[in-house]
Coordinates of C-alpha atoms in Angstrom, one line a residue:
Chain A
M1 CA 113.4 94.4 128.3
A2 CA 112.3 97.6 126.8
Q3 CA 113.5 99.6 129.8
L4 CA 116.9 98.1 129.8
E5 CA 117.5 99.3 126.3
T6 CA 117.1 102.9 127.3
N7 CA 120.7 102.6 128.7
K8 CA 122.0 102.9 125.1
P9 CA 122.0 106.3 123.4
P10 CA 118.5 106.5 122.1
K11 CA 119.0 108.8 119.1
V12 CA 121.4 106.5 117.3
R13 CA 119.1 103.5 117.8
V14 CA 116.1 105.2 116.5
N15 CA 118.0 106.4 113.4
K16 CA 119.4 103.0 112.7
R17 CA 116.0 101.4 113.2
R18 CA 114.4 104.0 111.0
S19 CA 116.8 103.5 108.1
N20 CA 116.5 99.8 108.5
E21 CA 112.7 100.0 108.3
N22 CA 113.1 102.4 105.3
L23 CA 115.0 99.8 103.4
T24 CA 112.8 96.9 104.4
G25 CA 109.7 98.9 103.5
W26 CA 111.0 99.6 100.0
L27 CA 112.1 96.0 99.6
F28 CA 108.7 94.7 100.6
A29 CA 107.0 97.1 98.3
M30 CA 109.5 96.4 95.5
P31 CA 107.3 94.0 93.3
W32 CA 104.6 96.7 93.1
V33 CA 107.1 99.5 92.6
I34 CA 108.5 97.6 89.5
G35 CA 105.0 96.7 88.4
L36 CA 103.8 100.3 88.8
L37 CA 106.7 101.6 86.6
L38 CA 106.5 98.8 84.0
F39 CA 102.8 98.1 83.7
F40 CA 101.3 101.6 84.5
G41 CA 103.9 104.4 84.4
Y42 CA 105.6 103.5 81.2
P43 CA 102.4 102.6 79.2
L44 CA 100.7 105.7 80.5
L45 CA 103.4 108.0 79.2
S46 CA 103.8 106.3 75.9
S47 CA 100.0 106.2 75.4
M48 CA 99.9 109.9 75.9
Y49 CA 102.7 110.3 73.3
Y50 CA 101.0 107.9 70.8
S51 CA 97.8 109.9 71.0
F52 CA 99.7 112.7 69.2
T53 CA 101.1 110.5 66.5
D54 CA 99.8 108.7 63.4
F55 CA 100.7 105.4 64.8
S56 CA 99.9 102.0 63.4
I57 CA 101.5 98.6 64.1
L58 CA 103.0 98.6 60.6
Q59 CA 104.6 102.0 60.6
S60 CA 106.1 103.8 63.5
G61 CA 104.4 107.0 64.5
E62 CA 104.8 110.4 63.0
F63 CA 104.1 113.3 65.3
I64 CA 100.9 115.0 64.1
G65 CA 100.0 117.1 67.1
L66 CA 96.3 117.3 67.9
A67 CA 95.1 115.9 64.6
N68 CA 93.8 112.7 66.2
Y69 CA 91.7 114.6 68.6
R70 CA 90.4 116.9 65.9
E71 CA 89.5 114.0 63.8
L72 CA 87.7 112.3 66.7
F73 CA 85.4 115.3 67.2
Q74 CA 84.3 115.0 63.6
D75 CA 83.9 111.3 63.8
D76 CA 80.2 110.3 64.0
L77 CA 80.8 106.9 65.4
F78 CA 82.8 108.5 68.2
W79 CA 79.8 110.6 69.3
I80 CA 77.4 107.7 68.9
S81 CA 79.6 105.5 71.1
I82 CA 79.8 108.3 73.7
Y83 CA 76.0 108.7 73.6
N84 CA 75.5 105.0 74.0
T85 CA 77.9 104.8 76.9
I86 CA 76.5 107.7 78.8
Y87 CA 73.0 106.4 78.2
F88 CA 74.0 103.1 79.7
A89 CA 75.9 104.7 82.7
V90 CA 73.1 107.2 83.5
F91 CA 70.4 104.5 83.8
F92 CA 72.5 101.5 85.0
V93 CA 74.5 103.0 87.8
P94 CA 71.6 104.5 89.9
L95 CA 69.4 101.4 89.2
S96 CA 72.2 99.1 90.3
I97 CA 72.6 101.1 93.6
I98 CA 68.9 101.0 94.4
F99 CA 68.5 97.3 93.6
G100 CA 71.8 96.4 95.1
V101 CA 71.2 98.0 98.5
A102 CA 67.7 96.6 98.6
L103 CA 68.9 93.1 97.8
A104 CA 71.8 93.3 100.3
M105 CA 69.3 94.3 103.0
V106 CA 67.2 91.2 102.2
L107 CA 70.3 89.0 102.2
N108 CA 71.4 90.4 105.6
M109 CA 68.4 89.0 107.4
K110 CA 69.1 86.2 109.9
V111 CA 67.3 83.2 108.5
K112 CA 68.2 79.6 107.8
G113 CA 69.8 78.7 104.5
M114 CA 71.2 82.1 103.9
A115 CA 74.4 80.6 102.3
V116 CA 72.3 79.1 99.6
Y117 CA 70.3 82.3 99.0
R118 CA 73.5 84.3 98.8
T119 CA 75.1 81.9 96.4
I120 CA 72.0 82.2 94.2
F121 CA 72.2 85.9 94.0
F122 CA 75.9 85.8 93.3
L123 CA 75.5 83.1 90.6
P124 CA 75.0 85.5 87.7
T125 CA 78.4 87.2 88.4
L126 CA 80.0 83.7 88.2
V127 CA 78.7 83.0 84.8
P128 CA 81.5 83.9 82.3
H129 CA 80.5 87.2 80.6
V130 CA 80.7 85.7 77.1
A131 CA 78.4 82.9 78.1
L132 CA 76.1 85.4 79.8
A133 CA 75.9 87.6 76.7
I134 CA 75.1 84.6 74.5
L135 CA 72.5 83.3 77.0
W136 CA 70.7 86.7 77.1
V137 CA 70.6 87.1 73.4
W138 CA 68.7 83.8 73.5
L139 CA 66.5 84.8 76.5
L140 CA 65.6 88.1 74.8
N141 CA 64.8 86.6 71.4
P142 CA 61.5 88.3 70.5
Q143 CA 60.0 85.1 69.1
F144 CA 61.5 82.2 71.0
G145 CA 62.8 84.0 74.1
L146 CA 61.9 83.2 77.6
V147 CA 61.5 86.9 78.7
N148 CA 58.8 87.6 76.2
A149 CA 57.1 84.3 76.8
M150 CA 56.8 85.2 80.4
L151 CA 55.5 88.7 79.6
D152 CA 53.0 87.0 77.3
F153 CA 51.9 84.9 80.2
V154 CA 50.9 88.0 82.1
G155 CA 49.3 89.5 79.0
I156 CA 52.0 91.9 78.0
Q157 CA 53.2 92.1 74.5
G158 CA 57.0 92.0 74.8
P159 CA 59.2 94.5 73.0
P160 CA 61.6 93.4 70.2
W161 CA 64.6 94.0 72.5
L162 CA 67.8 93.5 70.6
G163 CA 65.9 93.8 67.3
S164 CA 65.2 97.5 67.8
T165 CA 67.5 100.5 68.3
F166 CA 65.1 101.8 71.0
W167 CA 65.0 98.6 73.1
S168 CA 68.6 97.3 72.7
K169 CA 70.1 99.5 75.4
P170 CA 67.3 98.9 78.0
A171 CA 67.8 95.2 77.2
L172 CA 71.5 95.5 78.1
I173 CA 70.7 97.4 81.3
L174 CA 68.3 94.7 82.3
M175 CA 70.8 91.9 81.8
S176 CA 73.5 93.9 83.5
L177 CA 71.3 94.4 86.5
W178 CA 71.0 90.6 86.7
G179 CA 74.7 90.6 87.5
I180 CA 74.9 93.0 90.4
G181 CA 76.1 90.3 92.8
Q182 CA 79.6 91.6 93.3
A183 CA 78.3 95.0 94.4
V184 CA 75.8 93.3 96.7
I185 CA 78.6 91.4 98.4
I186 CA 80.3 94.6 99.1
Y187 CA 77.0 96.1 100.5
L188 CA 76.6 93.0 102.6
A189 CA 80.1 93.5 104.1
G190 CA 79.1 97.1 104.8
L191 CA 75.8 96.1 106.5
S192 CA 77.5 93.6 108.8
D193 CA 79.9 96.4 109.8
I194 CA 77.0 98.5 111.3
S195 CA 76.9 98.0 115.0
Q196 CA 73.8 96.3 116.3
E197 CA 73.6 98.7 119.2
Y198 CA 72.2 101.4 117.0
Y199 CA 69.2 99.2 116.1
E200 CA 68.7 98.1 119.7
A201 CA 68.6 101.7 120.8
A202 CA 66.2 102.6 118.1
E203 CA 63.9 99.7 118.9
V204 CA 63.8 100.8 122.5
D205 CA 62.5 104.1 121.2
G206 CA 59.9 102.3 119.1
A207 CA 61.3 103.1 115.7
T208 CA 59.6 101.6 112.7
F209 CA 61.3 99.5 110.0
L210 CA 61.3 102.5 107.6
Q211 CA 62.7 104.8 110.2
K212 CA 65.5 102.4 111.0
T213 CA 66.3 102.0 107.3
F214 CA 66.4 105.8 106.5
K215 CA 67.9 107.0 109.8
I216 CA 70.4 104.3 110.5
T217 CA 71.1 101.8 107.7
L218 CA 71.3 104.1 104.7
P219 CA 73.4 106.9 106.3
L220 CA 75.9 104.4 107.7
L221 CA 76.0 102.6 104.4
T222 CA 76.9 105.7 102.5
P223 CA 80.7 105.0 102.5
V224 CA 80.0 101.7 100.7
I225 CA 77.5 103.3 98.4
F226 CA 80.1 105.8 97.5
F227 CA 82.7 103.1 96.8
N228 CA 80.2 101.3 94.5
L229 CA 79.2 104.5 92.8
V230 CA 82.8 105.3 91.9
M231 CA 83.4 101.7 90.8
G232 CA 80.0 101.6 89.0
F233 CA 80.8 104.6 86.9
I234 CA 84.3 103.4 86.1
G235 CA 82.9 100.0 85.1
A236 CA 79.9 101.4 83.1
F237 CA 82.2 103.5 81.0
Q238 CA 84.4 100.5 80.3
Q239 CA 81.5 98.3 79.1
F240 CA 82.9 95.9 76.5
T241 CA 82.5 92.2 76.8
L242 CA 78.7 92.0 77.0
P243 CA 77.8 94.1 73.9
Y244 CA 80.9 92.8 72.0
A245 CA 80.0 89.1 72.5
M246 CA 76.2 89.8 72.0
T247 CA 76.7 91.5 68.6
N248 CA 79.9 89.7 67.5
G249 CA 81.6 93.1 67.7
T250 CA 79.3 94.8 65.3
G251 CA 77.2 96.9 67.8
T252 CA 74.0 96.1 65.9
P253 CA 71.2 97.1 65.4
A254 CA 72.4 100.3 63.7
D255 CA 75.3 100.9 66.1
S256 CA 72.9 101.2 69.0
L257 CA 75.2 98.9 71.0
T258 CA 78.5 100.3 69.8
F259 CA 80.1 101.3 73.1
Y260 CA 83.0 103.5 73.6
V261 CA 85.6 100.8 74.4
M262 CA 84.3 98.6 71.5
Y263 CA 85.0 101.4 69.1
L264 CA 88.4 102.0 70.7
Y265 CA 89.2 98.3 70.5
D266 CA 88.2 98.3 66.8
N267 CA 90.4 101.2 66.0
A268 CA 93.4 99.7 67.8
F269 CA 93.1 96.0 66.9
S270 CA 91.0 95.9 63.7
Y271 CA 92.1 99.0 61.9
F272 CA 95.5 99.2 63.7
R273 CA 95.0 102.9 64.3
M274 CA 96.9 102.8 67.6
G275 CA 97.4 106.6 67.7
Y276 CA 93.8 107.3 67.2
A277 CA 92.8 104.7 69.8
S278 CA 95.2 106.2 72.3
A279 CA 93.6 109.5 71.9
M280 CA 90.3 107.9 72.5
A281 CA 91.7 106.2 75.7
W282 CA 92.8 109.6 77.0
I283 CA 89.5 111.2 76.4
L284 CA 87.9 108.2 78.3
F285 CA 90.3 108.8 81.1
L286 CA 89.4 112.5 81.3
I287 CA 85.7 111.7 81.3
I288 CA 86.1 109.2 84.1
L289 CA 88.4 111.6 86.0
V290 CA 85.8 114.4 85.8
L291 CA 83.0 112.2 86.9
T292 CA 84.8 110.6 89.8
S293 CA 86.0 114.0 90.9
L294 CA 82.3 115.2 90.9
V295 CA 81.4 112.1 92.9
F296 CA 84.2 112.7 95.3
W297 CA 83.4 116.4 95.6
S298 CA 79.7 115.7 96.3
S299 CA 80.6 112.9 98.7
K300 CA 81.4 115.4 101.5
K301 CA 77.8 116.3 101.5
W302 CA 76.3 112.9 101.7
V303 CA 78.8 110.3 102.9
H304 CA 78.9 109.7 106.7
Y305 CA 81.6 107.7 108.3
Q306 CA 80.8 105.7 111.5
G307 CA 82.2 107.5 114.5
D308 CA 82.2 110.9 112.8
Chain B
M1 CA 54.2 83.8 123.4
E2 CA 53.4 86.8 121.3
A3 CA 57.0 87.4 120.7
T4 CA 57.7 84.0 119.2
A5 CA 54.6 84.2 117.0
K6 CA 55.9 87.6 115.7
K7 CA 59.3 86.1 115.1
R8 CA 57.8 83.1 113.2
F9 CA 55.8 85.5 111.0
K10 CA 59.0 87.5 110.3
K11 CA 60.8 84.3 109.3
I12 CA 58.1 83.2 107.0
Y13 CA 57.9 86.7 105.5
A14 CA 61.7 86.7 105.0
H15 CA 61.7 83.3 103.3
T16 CA 58.9 84.3 101.0
V17 CA 60.7 87.5 99.8
L18 CA 64.0 85.5 99.4
I19 CA 62.4 82.7 97.5
I20 CA 60.6 85.0 95.0
A21 CA 63.8 87.0 94.4
S22 CA 65.8 83.8 94.1
I23 CA 63.5 82.5 91.4
I24 CA 64.0 85.7 89.4
F25 CA 67.7 85.4 89.7
L26 CA 67.8 81.6 89.1
V27 CA 65.5 81.5 86.0
P28 CA 68.2 82.5 83.4
F29 CA 70.7 80.2 85.0
I30 CA 68.2 77.2 85.1
W31 CA 67.5 78.0 81.5
M32 CA 71.2 77.8 80.7
V33 CA 71.4 74.4 82.3
S34 CA 68.2 73.1 80.8
T35 CA 69.1 74.2 77.3
S36 CA 72.4 72.4 77.7
F37 CA 70.5 69.1 77.9
K38 CA 68.0 69.8 75.1
P39 CA 68.1 68.5 71.5
I40 CA 68.8 71.4 69.1
T41 CA 65.3 71.2 67.7
Q42 CA 63.7 71.8 71.1
V43 CA 65.9 74.8 71.7
F44 CA 63.7 76.6 69.1
S45 CA 60.3 75.3 70.4
F46 CA 57.7 77.9 71.3
P47 CA 56.4 78.4 73.9
P48 CA 59.7 77.8 75.6
E49 CA 60.0 74.5 77.6
F50 CA 62.1 74.0 80.7
I51 CA 62.2 70.2 80.7
P52 CA 64.4 68.7 78.0
R53 CA 62.7 66.1 75.9
P54 CA 64.5 63.8 75.5
F55 CA 67.2 64.5 78.1
Q56 CA 70.3 64.6 76.0
W57 CA 73.3 64.4 78.3
E58 CA 75.4 63.5 75.2
N59 CA 75.4 67.2 74.5
Y60 CA 78.2 67.5 77.0
I61 CA 80.3 64.9 75.2
E62 CA 79.5 66.5 71.8
A63 CA 80.4 70.0 73.2
T64 CA 83.8 68.8 74.4
Q65 CA 84.5 67.4 70.9
Y66 CA 83.1 70.4 68.9
I67 CA 85.9 72.6 70.3
P68 CA 89.2 71.4 71.8
F69 CA 87.5 71.6 75.2
W70 CA 90.1 69.9 77.3
T71 CA 93.0 72.0 75.8
Y72 CA 91.0 75.2 76.4
T73 CA 90.2 74.1 80.0
Y74 CA 93.9 73.3 80.6
N75 CA 94.9 76.7 79.2
T76 CA 92.3 78.5 81.3
A77 CA 93.4 76.6 84.4
V78 CA 97.0 77.4 83.9
I79 CA 96.4 81.1 83.4
T80 CA 93.9 81.3 86.3
G81 CA 96.0 79.2 88.6
L82 CA 99.3 81.1 88.0
S83 CA 97.8 84.6 88.1
T84 CA 96.0 83.8 91.3
L85 CA 99.2 82.5 92.8
G86 CA 100.9 85.7 91.6
V87 CA 98.4 87.9 93.3
V88 CA 98.7 85.9 96.6
I89 CA 102.5 86.1 96.6
S90 CA 102.8 89.8 95.6
C91 CA 99.8 91.7 97.0
P92 CA 100.0 90.8 100.8
I93 CA 103.6 91.7 101.1
V94 CA 103.2 95.0 99.4
A95 CA 100.0 95.8 101.3
Y96 CA 101.8 94.9 104.6
S97 CA 104.6 97.4 103.8
F98 CA 102.0 100.0 103.1
A99 CA 100.1 99.3 106.3
K100 CA 102.7 98.6 108.9
L101 CA 106.2 99.6 107.9
R102 CA 107.4 103.1 108.0
W103 CA 109.4 104.1 105.0
R104 CA 110.1 107.3 103.2
G105 CA 107.8 107.8 100.2
R106 CA 105.2 105.4 101.5
N107 CA 102.3 107.8 101.5
M108 CA 103.2 109.1 98.1
M109 CA 103.4 105.5 96.7
F110 CA 100.0 104.7 98.3
A111 CA 98.4 107.8 96.8
I112 CA 99.7 106.8 93.4
T113 CA 98.3 103.3 93.9
I114 CA 94.9 104.7 94.5
A115 CA 95.1 106.9 91.5
V116 CA 96.1 104.0 89.3
M117 CA 92.9 102.2 90.3
M118 CA 91.0 104.9 88.4
I119 CA 92.9 104.6 85.1
P120 CA 90.8 102.6 82.7
A121 CA 92.6 99.6 81.4
Q122 CA 92.1 100.9 77.9
V123 CA 94.6 103.7 78.4
T124 CA 97.5 101.3 79.1
M125 CA 96.2 98.5 76.8
I126 CA 97.9 99.6 73.6
P127 CA 101.4 100.4 74.9
L128 CA 101.3 97.2 77.0
F129 CA 100.5 95.2 73.9
L130 CA 103.4 96.8 72.1
L131 CA 105.7 96.2 75.1
F132 CA 104.7 92.6 75.4
N133 CA 105.1 92.3 71.6
Q134 CA 108.7 93.5 72.0
F135 CA 109.3 90.9 74.8
G136 CA 108.0 88.3 72.2
W137 CA 105.2 87.4 74.6
V138 CA 102.2 88.0 72.2
G139 CA 100.7 84.7 71.4
T140 CA 101.8 83.2 74.7
N141 CA 99.9 83.4 78.0
L142 CA 102.7 85.3 79.8
P143 CA 100.9 88.8 79.4
L144 CA 98.0 87.3 81.2
I145 CA 100.1 85.8 84.1
V146 CA 103.2 87.8 84.7
P147 CA 101.7 91.2 85.7
A148 CA 99.8 89.5 88.6
F149 CA 103.2 88.7 90.2
F150 CA 103.8 92.5 90.4
G151 CA 100.6 93.3 92.3
V152 CA 97.1 94.4 91.5
P153 CA 96.1 97.9 92.9
F154 CA 92.6 96.9 94.0
S155 CA 93.8 93.9 95.9
I156 CA 96.7 95.8 97.5
F157 CA 94.2 98.4 98.7
L158 CA 91.8 95.9 100.1
L159 CA 94.6 94.0 101.9
R160 CA 96.2 97.2 103.3
Q161 CA 92.9 98.0 105.0
F162 CA 93.0 94.6 106.5
F163 CA 96.5 94.8 107.8
K164 CA 95.7 98.3 109.2
G165 CA 93.1 96.6 111.4
L166 CA 95.6 94.2 113.0
P167 CA 97.1 95.5 116.3
D168 CA 100.6 96.9 116.3
T169 CA 101.3 95.3 119.6
L170 CA 101.7 91.9 117.8
R171 CA 104.5 93.2 115.7
E172 CA 106.2 95.0 118.6
A173 CA 106.1 91.8 120.8
A174 CA 107.7 89.8 118.0
K175 CA 110.3 92.4 117.5
I176 CA 111.3 92.4 121.1
D177 CA 111.7 88.6 120.8
G178 CA 114.2 89.3 118.1
A179 CA 112.1 88.3 115.0
S180 CA 113.1 89.7 111.7
E181 CA 110.7 91.8 109.7
W182 CA 110.4 88.9 107.2
R183 CA 109.6 86.4 110.0
I184 CA 107.0 88.8 111.5
Y185 CA 105.3 89.0 108.1
W186 CA 105.5 85.4 107.1
Q187 CA 104.8 83.7 110.4
I188 CA 102.4 86.2 112.1
M189 CA 100.8 88.6 109.7
F190 CA 100.3 86.4 106.6
P191 CA 98.5 83.7 108.5
L192 CA 96.3 86.3 110.3
A193 CA 95.4 87.9 107.0
K194 CA 94.1 84.6 105.5
P195 CA 90.4 85.5 105.1
A196 CA 91.4 88.7 103.2
I197 CA 93.9 86.9 101.1
L198 CA 91.3 84.3 100.3
A199 CA 89.0 87.1 99.2
I200 CA 91.5 88.6 96.8
A201 CA 92.4 85.2 95.6
L202 CA 88.8 84.5 94.7
F203 CA 88.4 87.9 93.0
Q204 CA 91.5 87.2 90.9
F205 CA 90.3 83.6 90.2
M206 CA 87.0 84.9 88.9
A207 CA 88.5 87.7 86.9
S208 CA 91.0 85.4 85.2
W209 CA 88.6 82.5 84.7
T210 CA 86.1 84.6 82.9
D211 CA 88.4 87.2 81.3
F212 CA 87.6 87.8 77.6
L213 CA 89.4 91.0 76.5
G214 CA 92.9 89.9 77.7
P215 CA 92.9 86.5 75.9
L216 CA 91.2 88.1 72.9
I217 CA 94.1 90.5 72.5
Y218 CA 97.0 88.3 73.4
L219 CA 96.2 84.7 72.4
T220 CA 96.7 84.4 68.6
E221 CA 97.0 80.6 68.2
E222 CA 93.9 78.6 68.5
A223 CA 95.8 76.0 70.5
S224 CA 96.4 78.5 73.3
Y225 CA 92.8 79.8 73.5
T226 CA 90.9 79.9 76.8
L227 CA 87.3 78.7 77.4
S228 CA 85.9 82.3 77.1
L229 CA 87.3 82.5 73.6
G230 CA 86.3 78.9 72.8
L231 CA 82.6 79.8 73.5
Q232 CA 82.6 82.1 70.5
Q233 CA 83.4 79.2 68.2
F234 CA 79.9 77.7 68.7
Q235 CA 78.6 80.7 66.7
N236 CA 79.5 80.3 63.1
Q237 CA 78.2 80.4 59.5
Q238 CA 76.3 77.1 59.9
G239 CA 74.3 78.6 62.7
S240 CA 74.7 78.6 66.4
Q241 CA 75.1 75.5 68.5
W242 CA 73.1 76.9 71.4
H243 CA 72.7 73.7 73.3
L244 CA 76.5 72.9 73.1
M245 CA 77.4 76.4 74.0
M246 CA 75.2 76.2 77.1
A247 CA 76.8 72.9 78.0
V248 CA 80.3 74.5 78.0
S249 CA 79.0 77.6 79.9
T250 CA 77.5 75.3 82.6
M251 CA 80.8 73.4 82.9
M252 CA 82.7 76.7 83.1
T253 CA 80.4 78.1 85.9
L254 CA 80.3 75.0 88.0
P255 CA 83.8 75.2 89.6
I256 CA 83.3 78.8 90.7
I257 CA 79.9 78.1 92.2
V258 CA 81.3 75.3 94.3
L259 CA 84.2 77.5 95.3
F260 CA 81.9 80.4 96.3
F261 CA 79.4 78.3 98.1
F262 CA 82.0 76.8 100.5
M263 CA 84.0 80.0 100.9
Q264 CA 81.3 82.7 100.9
K265 CA 81.5 83.2 104.7
T266 CA 85.3 83.6 104.7
F267 CA 84.9 85.7 101.6
I268 CA 82.4 88.2 103.0
N269 CA 84.3 88.3 106.3
G270 CA 87.5 89.0 104.4
I271 CA 85.9 92.1 102.8
T272 CA 84.1 93.1 106.0
F273 CA 87.1 93.1 108.2
T274 CA 89.0 95.3 105.8
G275 CA 86.1 97.8 105.6
I276 CA 85.9 99.9 102.4
K277 CA 85.8 103.0 104.6
G278 CA 89.5 103.9 104.0

């Protein structure tokens, strides 16, 4: 069949086919092209414009240049929310990677009943975040809570957790770590992608478990770790539902749980300062952009792709 | 002989590690379920008790009467069902065109798609709110459903990787047989991509089912609230109805647990096959 077709002038056919595929390609991608323009492009540009205006829902914006940005830098709560957010990200992201990889390695063993185990570890991510927040407020209650009761059981005097400005963020990190199931699933996928031949070869050479872990598993898992690192940073900087639901939007005690997006949300939808909130959103975008660029830049040094 | 003994030891060791870790992960969840059966007085007992005394399954009935539970469940189901349908309709076809069709501007569009994944939702949140307000959609569930029909970047990316992994020869063979591009997609590629499509469907289902910020912004009438918003109503001036709240949380979690348990293999395969490698 294919050979018979070469009788026809090839150039015309190729061109016709190509333009056909051009049209079909665009048609197939059309939903997303429209979505991209409508739900990302347009809002992105208008949000940038709003950030330079004094814009509230009630009055349309007046152009005020950089005034929103200038005001932000003098806004104490802005700096507090940045500090809280960075504190959370700096501790949570590395911890979630260490625990996530370790957990995925355990869940990758070949034993009976693995479906049940995997479901158990994934369970916390299935609990609605609002419910999860409320549940943990209860678990961390210094007087009645289960966590301190268990610490008491082993002879440790538990901290006041959400009752103190010092312990409220560690408490949030602790409960966030409980929900690393989604990252673990992605690590698991990465682990099952690693060819068994590497391990067989290493076993022939008498490699120990630790050698196999550090020389085979971890290097080959770096692309997935990289993916989760980027996603982890983006997610950590957008922390909202847990602290919002735990504190009823107040960020108590003493704003120690006021996170960046919570303050942004308040400005936009409680005080209706849409211009101010837009400026905050763009600063958040820049922070995430710089951080992910750093991760991308460093990735050349530590991410190994299979077959490289 | 020695090899089997070693194997058995390894298995016992593995189960021990898994069981201990499972308990740590299960305890808060069991606590949620056990609290949901307790009388409110026992919720405050110290030291904490796991076994409800007496076992109050009526909590579940009371919880569904304390808030308009069935209305909220219906609202949540409609939003979750339709947005999941939207993602399943839109994302595979877009991803297919990114992976297999050659069109001018494709690479640029794909690069933009990746860039969009990095934009925090908060940047677009306010203009979108104003846009939907102009459409007259604020107060309805349309802002939580319609965008899904136009594609979600994360899912498009995941599916594109999957389609890339399917051999081109399939498409060429079908073409020679005279199949149209649409038929190739619908009758060959779509069925082959089922595990990956299932994975993105489950991701969307979970995101919609548990979404809080979206409903918080767009749903203004109590009659249109979702379960996530309804949970907050158990906290009020008269004190928190912990036991009832936990009953609703348990009921909210159950459908996803069942879904995940039965689909976890397909789910993980769906992600594996695609590879996050890029």
